[in-house]
PDB file of C-alpha atoms and ligand atoms in Angstrom:
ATOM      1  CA  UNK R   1     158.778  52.341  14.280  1.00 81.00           C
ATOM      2  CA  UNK R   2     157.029  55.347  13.286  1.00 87.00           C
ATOM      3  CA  UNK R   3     155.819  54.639   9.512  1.00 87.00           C
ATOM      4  CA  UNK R   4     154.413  57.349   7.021  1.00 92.00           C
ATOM      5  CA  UNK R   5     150.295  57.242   6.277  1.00 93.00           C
ATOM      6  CA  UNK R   6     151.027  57.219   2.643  1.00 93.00           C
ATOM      7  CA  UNK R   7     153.615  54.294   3.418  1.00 93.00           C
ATOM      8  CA  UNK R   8     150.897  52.274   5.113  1.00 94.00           C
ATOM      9  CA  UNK R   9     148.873  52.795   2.382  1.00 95.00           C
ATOM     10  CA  UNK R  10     151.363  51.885  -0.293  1.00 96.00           C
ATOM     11  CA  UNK R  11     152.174  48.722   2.252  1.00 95.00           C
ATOM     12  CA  UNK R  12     148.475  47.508   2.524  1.00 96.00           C
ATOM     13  CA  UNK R  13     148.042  48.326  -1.524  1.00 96.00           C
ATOM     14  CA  UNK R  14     151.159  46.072  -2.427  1.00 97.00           C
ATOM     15  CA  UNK R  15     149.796  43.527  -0.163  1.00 97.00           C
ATOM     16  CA  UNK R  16     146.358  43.061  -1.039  1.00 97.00           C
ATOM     17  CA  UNK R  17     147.804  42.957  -4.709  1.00 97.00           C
ATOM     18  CA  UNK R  18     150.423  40.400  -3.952  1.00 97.00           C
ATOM     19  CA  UNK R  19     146.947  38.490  -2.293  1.00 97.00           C
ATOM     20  CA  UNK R  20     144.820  38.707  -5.236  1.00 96.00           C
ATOM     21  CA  UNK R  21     147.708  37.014  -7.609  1.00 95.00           C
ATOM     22  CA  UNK R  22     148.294  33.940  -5.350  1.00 95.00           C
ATOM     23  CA  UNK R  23     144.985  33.477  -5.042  1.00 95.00           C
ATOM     24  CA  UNK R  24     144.251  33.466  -8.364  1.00 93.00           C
ATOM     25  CA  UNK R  25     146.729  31.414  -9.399  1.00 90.00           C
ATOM     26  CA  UNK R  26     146.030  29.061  -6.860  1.00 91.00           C
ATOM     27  CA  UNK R  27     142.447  28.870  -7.831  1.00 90.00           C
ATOM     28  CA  UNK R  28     143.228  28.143 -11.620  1.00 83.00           C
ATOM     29  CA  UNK R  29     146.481  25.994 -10.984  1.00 83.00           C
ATOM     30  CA  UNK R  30     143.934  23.796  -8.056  1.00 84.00           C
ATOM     31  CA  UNK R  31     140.305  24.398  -9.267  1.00 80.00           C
ATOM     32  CA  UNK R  32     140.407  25.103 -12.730  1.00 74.00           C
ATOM     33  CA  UNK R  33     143.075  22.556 -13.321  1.00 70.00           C
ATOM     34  CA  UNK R  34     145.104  24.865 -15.885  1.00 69.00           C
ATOM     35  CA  UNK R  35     148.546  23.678 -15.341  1.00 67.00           C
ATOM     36  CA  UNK R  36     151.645  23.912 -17.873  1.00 65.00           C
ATOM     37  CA  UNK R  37     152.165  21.097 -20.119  1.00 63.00           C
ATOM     38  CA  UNK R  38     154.497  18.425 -19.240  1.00 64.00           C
ATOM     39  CA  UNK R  39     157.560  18.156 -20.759  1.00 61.00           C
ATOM     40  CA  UNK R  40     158.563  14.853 -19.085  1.00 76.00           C
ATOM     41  CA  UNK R  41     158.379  12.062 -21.599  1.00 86.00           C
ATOM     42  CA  UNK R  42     161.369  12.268 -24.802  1.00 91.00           C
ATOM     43  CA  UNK R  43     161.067  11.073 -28.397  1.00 92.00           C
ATOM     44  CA  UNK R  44     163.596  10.778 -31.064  1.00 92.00           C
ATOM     45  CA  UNK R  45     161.908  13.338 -33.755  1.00 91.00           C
ATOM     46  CA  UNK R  46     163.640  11.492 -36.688  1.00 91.00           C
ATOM     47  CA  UNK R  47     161.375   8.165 -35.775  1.00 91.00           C
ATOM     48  CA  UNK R  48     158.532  10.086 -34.389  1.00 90.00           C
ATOM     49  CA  UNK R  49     156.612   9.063 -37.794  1.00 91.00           C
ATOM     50  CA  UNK R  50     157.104   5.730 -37.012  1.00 92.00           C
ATOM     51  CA  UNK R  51     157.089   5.494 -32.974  1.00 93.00           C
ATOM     52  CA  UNK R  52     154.227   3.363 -31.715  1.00 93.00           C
ATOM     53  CA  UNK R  53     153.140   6.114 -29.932  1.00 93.00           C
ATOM     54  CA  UNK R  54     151.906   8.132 -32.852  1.00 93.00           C
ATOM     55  CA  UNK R  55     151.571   5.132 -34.926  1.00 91.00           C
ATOM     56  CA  UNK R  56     148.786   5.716 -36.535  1.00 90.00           C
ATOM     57  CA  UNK R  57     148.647   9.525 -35.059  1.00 93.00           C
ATOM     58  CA  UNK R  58     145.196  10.932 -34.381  1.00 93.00           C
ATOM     59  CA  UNK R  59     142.552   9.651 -31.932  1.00 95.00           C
ATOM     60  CA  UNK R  60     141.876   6.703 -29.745  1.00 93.00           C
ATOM     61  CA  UNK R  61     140.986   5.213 -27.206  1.00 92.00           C
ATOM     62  CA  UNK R  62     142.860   3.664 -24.136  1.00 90.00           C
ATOM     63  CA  UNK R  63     142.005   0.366 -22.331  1.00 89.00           C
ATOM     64  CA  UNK R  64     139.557   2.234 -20.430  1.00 91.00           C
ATOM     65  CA  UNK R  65     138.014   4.430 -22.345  1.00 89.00           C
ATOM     66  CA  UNK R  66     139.675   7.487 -21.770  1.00 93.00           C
ATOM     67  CA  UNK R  67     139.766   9.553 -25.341  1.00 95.00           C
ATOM     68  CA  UNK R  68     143.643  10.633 -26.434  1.00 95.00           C
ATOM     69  CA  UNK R  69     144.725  12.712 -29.266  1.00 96.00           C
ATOM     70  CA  UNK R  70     148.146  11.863 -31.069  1.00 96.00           C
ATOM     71  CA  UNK R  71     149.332  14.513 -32.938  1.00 96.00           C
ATOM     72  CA  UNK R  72     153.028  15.244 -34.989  1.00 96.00           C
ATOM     73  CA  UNK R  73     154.070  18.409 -35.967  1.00 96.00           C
ATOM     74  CA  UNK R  74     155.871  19.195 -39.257  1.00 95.00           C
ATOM     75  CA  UNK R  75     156.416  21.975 -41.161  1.00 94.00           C
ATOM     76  CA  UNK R  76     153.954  23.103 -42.488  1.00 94.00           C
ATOM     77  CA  UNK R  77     151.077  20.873 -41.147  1.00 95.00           C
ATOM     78  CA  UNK R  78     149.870  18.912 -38.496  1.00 97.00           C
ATOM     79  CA  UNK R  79     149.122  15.180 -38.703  1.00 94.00           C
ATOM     80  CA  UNK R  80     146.025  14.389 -38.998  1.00 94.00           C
ATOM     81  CA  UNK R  81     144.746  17.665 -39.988  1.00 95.00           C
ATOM     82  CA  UNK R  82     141.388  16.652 -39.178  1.00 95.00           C
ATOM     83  CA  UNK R  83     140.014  14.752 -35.928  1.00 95.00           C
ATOM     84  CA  UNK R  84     137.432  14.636 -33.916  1.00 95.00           C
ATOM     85  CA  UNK R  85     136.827  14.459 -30.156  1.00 96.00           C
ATOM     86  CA  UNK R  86     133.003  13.736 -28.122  1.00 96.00           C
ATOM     87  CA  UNK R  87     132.356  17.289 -25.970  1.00 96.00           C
ATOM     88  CA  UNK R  88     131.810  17.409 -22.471  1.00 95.00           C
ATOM     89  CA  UNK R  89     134.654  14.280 -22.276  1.00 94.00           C
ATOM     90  CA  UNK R  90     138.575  15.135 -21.336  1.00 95.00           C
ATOM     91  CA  UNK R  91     141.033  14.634 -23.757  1.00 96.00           C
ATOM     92  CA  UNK R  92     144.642  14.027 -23.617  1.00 95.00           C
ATOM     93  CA  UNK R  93     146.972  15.606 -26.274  1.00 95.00           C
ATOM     94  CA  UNK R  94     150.190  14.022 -26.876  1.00 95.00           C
ATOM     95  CA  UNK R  95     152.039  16.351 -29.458  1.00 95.00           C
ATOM     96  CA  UNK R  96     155.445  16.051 -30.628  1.00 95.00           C
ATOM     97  CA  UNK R  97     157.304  17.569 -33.467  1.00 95.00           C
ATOM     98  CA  UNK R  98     159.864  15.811 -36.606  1.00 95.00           C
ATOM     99  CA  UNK R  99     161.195  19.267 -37.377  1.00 94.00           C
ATOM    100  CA  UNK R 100     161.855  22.724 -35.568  1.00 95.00           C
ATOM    101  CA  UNK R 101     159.237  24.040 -32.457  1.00 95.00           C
ATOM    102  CA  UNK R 102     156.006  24.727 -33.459  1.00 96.00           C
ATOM    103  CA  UNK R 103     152.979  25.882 -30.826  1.00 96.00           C
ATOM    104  CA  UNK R 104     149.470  24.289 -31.003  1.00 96.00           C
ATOM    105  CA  UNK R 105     146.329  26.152 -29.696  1.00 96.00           C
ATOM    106  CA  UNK R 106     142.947  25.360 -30.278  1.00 96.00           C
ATOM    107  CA  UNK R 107     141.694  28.927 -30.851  1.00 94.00           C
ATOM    108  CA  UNK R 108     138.991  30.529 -28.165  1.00 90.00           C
ATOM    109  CA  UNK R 109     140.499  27.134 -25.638  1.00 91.00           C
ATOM    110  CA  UNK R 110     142.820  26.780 -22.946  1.00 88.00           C
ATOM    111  CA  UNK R 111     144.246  23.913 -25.367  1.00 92.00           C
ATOM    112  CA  UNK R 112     147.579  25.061 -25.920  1.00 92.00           C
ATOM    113  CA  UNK R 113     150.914  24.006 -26.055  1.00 93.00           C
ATOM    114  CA  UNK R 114     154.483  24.595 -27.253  1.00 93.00           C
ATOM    115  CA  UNK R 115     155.673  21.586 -29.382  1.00 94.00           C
ATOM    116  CA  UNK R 116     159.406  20.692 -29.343  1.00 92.00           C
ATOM    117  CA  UNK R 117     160.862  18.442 -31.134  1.00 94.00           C
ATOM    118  CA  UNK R 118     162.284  15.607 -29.200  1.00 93.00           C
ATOM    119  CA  UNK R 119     159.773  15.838 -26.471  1.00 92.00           C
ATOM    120  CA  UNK R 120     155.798  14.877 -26.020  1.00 93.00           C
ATOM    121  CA  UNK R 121     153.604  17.558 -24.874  1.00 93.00           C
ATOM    122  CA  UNK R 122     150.863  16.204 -22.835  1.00 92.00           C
ATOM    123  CA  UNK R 123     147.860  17.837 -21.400  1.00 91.00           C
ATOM    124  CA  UNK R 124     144.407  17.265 -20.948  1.00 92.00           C
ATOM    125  CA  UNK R 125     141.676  19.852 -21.203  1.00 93.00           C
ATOM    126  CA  UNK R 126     137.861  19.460 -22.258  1.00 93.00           C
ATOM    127  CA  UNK R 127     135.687  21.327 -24.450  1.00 95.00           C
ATOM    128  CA  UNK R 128     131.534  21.958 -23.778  1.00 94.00           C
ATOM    129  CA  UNK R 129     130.341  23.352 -27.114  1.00 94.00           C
ATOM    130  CA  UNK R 130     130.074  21.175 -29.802  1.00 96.00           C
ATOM    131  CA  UNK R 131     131.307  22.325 -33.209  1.00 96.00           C
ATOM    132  CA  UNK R 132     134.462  22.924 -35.439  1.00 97.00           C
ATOM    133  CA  UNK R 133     137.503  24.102 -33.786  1.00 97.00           C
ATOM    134  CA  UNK R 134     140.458  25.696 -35.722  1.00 97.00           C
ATOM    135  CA  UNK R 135     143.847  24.595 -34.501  1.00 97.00           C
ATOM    136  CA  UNK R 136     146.259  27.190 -34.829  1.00 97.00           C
ATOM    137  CA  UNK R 137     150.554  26.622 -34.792  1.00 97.00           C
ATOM    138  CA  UNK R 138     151.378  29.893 -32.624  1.00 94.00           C
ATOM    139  CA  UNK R 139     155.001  29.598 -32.912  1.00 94.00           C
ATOM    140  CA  UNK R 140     156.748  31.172 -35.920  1.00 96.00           C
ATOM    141  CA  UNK R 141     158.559  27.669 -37.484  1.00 96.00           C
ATOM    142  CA  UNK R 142     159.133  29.000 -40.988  1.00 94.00           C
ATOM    143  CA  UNK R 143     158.241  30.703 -44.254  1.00 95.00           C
ATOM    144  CA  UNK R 144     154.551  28.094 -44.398  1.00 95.00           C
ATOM    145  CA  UNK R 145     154.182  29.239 -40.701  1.00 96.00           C
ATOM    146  CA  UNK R 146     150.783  31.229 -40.658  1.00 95.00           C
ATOM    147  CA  UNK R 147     148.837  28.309 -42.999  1.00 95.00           C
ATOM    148  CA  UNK R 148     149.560  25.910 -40.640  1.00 96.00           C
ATOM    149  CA  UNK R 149     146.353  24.419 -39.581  1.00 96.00           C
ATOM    150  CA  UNK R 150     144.513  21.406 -38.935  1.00 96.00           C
ATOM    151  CA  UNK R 151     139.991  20.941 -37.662  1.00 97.00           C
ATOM    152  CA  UNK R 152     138.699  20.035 -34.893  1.00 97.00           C
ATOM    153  CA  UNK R 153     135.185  18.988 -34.527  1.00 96.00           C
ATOM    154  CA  UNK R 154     133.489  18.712 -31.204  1.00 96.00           C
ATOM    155  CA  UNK R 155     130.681  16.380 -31.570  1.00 95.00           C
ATOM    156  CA  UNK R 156     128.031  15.957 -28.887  1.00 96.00           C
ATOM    157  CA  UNK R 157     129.054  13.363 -26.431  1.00 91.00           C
ATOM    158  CA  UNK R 158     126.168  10.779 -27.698  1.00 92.00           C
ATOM    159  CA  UNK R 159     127.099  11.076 -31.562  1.00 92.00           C
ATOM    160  CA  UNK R 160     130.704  10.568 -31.162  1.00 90.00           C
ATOM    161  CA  UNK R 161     132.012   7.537 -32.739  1.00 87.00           C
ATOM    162  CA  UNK R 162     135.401   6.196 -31.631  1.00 81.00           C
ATOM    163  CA  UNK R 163     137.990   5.241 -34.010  1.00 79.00           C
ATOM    164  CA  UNK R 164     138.165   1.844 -35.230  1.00 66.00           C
ATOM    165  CA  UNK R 165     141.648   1.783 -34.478  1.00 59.00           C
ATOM    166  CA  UNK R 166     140.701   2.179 -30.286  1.00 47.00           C
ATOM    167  CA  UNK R 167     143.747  -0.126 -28.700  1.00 51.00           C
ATOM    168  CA  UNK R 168     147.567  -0.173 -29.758  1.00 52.00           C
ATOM    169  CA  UNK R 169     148.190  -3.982 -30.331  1.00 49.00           C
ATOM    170  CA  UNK R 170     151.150  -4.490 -28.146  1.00 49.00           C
ATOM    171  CA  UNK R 171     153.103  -6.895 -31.056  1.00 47.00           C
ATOM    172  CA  UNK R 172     154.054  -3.445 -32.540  1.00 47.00           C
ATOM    173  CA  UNK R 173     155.300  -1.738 -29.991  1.00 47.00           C
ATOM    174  CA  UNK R 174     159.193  -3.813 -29.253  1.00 44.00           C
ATOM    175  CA  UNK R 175     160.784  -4.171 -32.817  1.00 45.00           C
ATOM    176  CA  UNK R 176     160.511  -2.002 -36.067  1.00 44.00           C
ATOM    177  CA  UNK R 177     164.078  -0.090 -35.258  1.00 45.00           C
TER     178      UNK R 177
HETATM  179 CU1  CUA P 201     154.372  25.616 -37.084  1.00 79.07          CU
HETATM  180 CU2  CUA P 201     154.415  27.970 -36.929  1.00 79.07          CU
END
């Protein structure tokens, strides 16, 4: 098959294209660990305020000592509107909303996820440079939309206190419904 030079060229050019975006999504989806926020576990939003799983919502520690952030979206805030998380340490966001969908992103992060009500959002990211972090809700929800915003401080890794809440007591999790 006798094919054109400025056909092979276009062929080779539309290859090595197609190349470079596999293989950089392969190397943030497998190195870099960016991957799209689960949308596996469901919540009923009309009990979210009182589901053990954001109960009380903000940040703690599991039974081994991985750090988690519980956070509920309403309009127009986001509970707590002020946490904070050690640097250099992964977190895991669980975010779920009582009202419409609202987006949180942790501004100049790869934190970032839609929030929809009836669902948890999970992911886990980490941030290196200690100091305050605006959170952001990137999805317009209403006429409060753009002052929708909650602090984050990243403290060093040594200064970081936990909670005092740390563990879920298990007593509270079967009957309040
Ligand atoms: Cu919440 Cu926009």
């Amino acid at each position: 098959m006798k094919v054109d030079l400025y056909e092979r060229i276009w062929m080779w050019g539309v290859g090595v294209v197609l190349t470079l975006f596999f293989t950089t999504t392969a190397i943030a989806a497998l190195g870099h660990h960016f991957q799209p926020p689960s949308h596996v576990e469901t919540i009923d939003p009309q009990a979210a305020m009182k589901d053990p799983r954001f109960t009380p919502q903000g940040v703690r520690l599991d039974s081994e000592g991985r750090v988690h952030a519980d956070i509920i979206a309403l309009m127009f805030t986001w509970l707590p509107p002020e946490f904070s998380v050690p640097a250099e340490t992964p977190v895991t966001f669980h975010l779920t909303s009582i009202d419409v969908t609202h987006g949180f992103e942790i501004v100049r992060t790869n934190g970032q996820s839609m929030v929809v009500p009836g669902y948890i959002s999970q992911f886990t990211t980490q941030f290196n440079q200690p100091g305050e972090y605006l959170i952001a809700c990137n999805e317009y929800c209403g006429i409060g939309h753009q002052g929708m915003m909650a602090k984050m401080q990243v403290v060093p890794k040594t200064e970081w206190k936990a909670p005092q809440v740390a563990v879920q007591p298990e007593s509270e999790v079967s009957h309040d419904h």
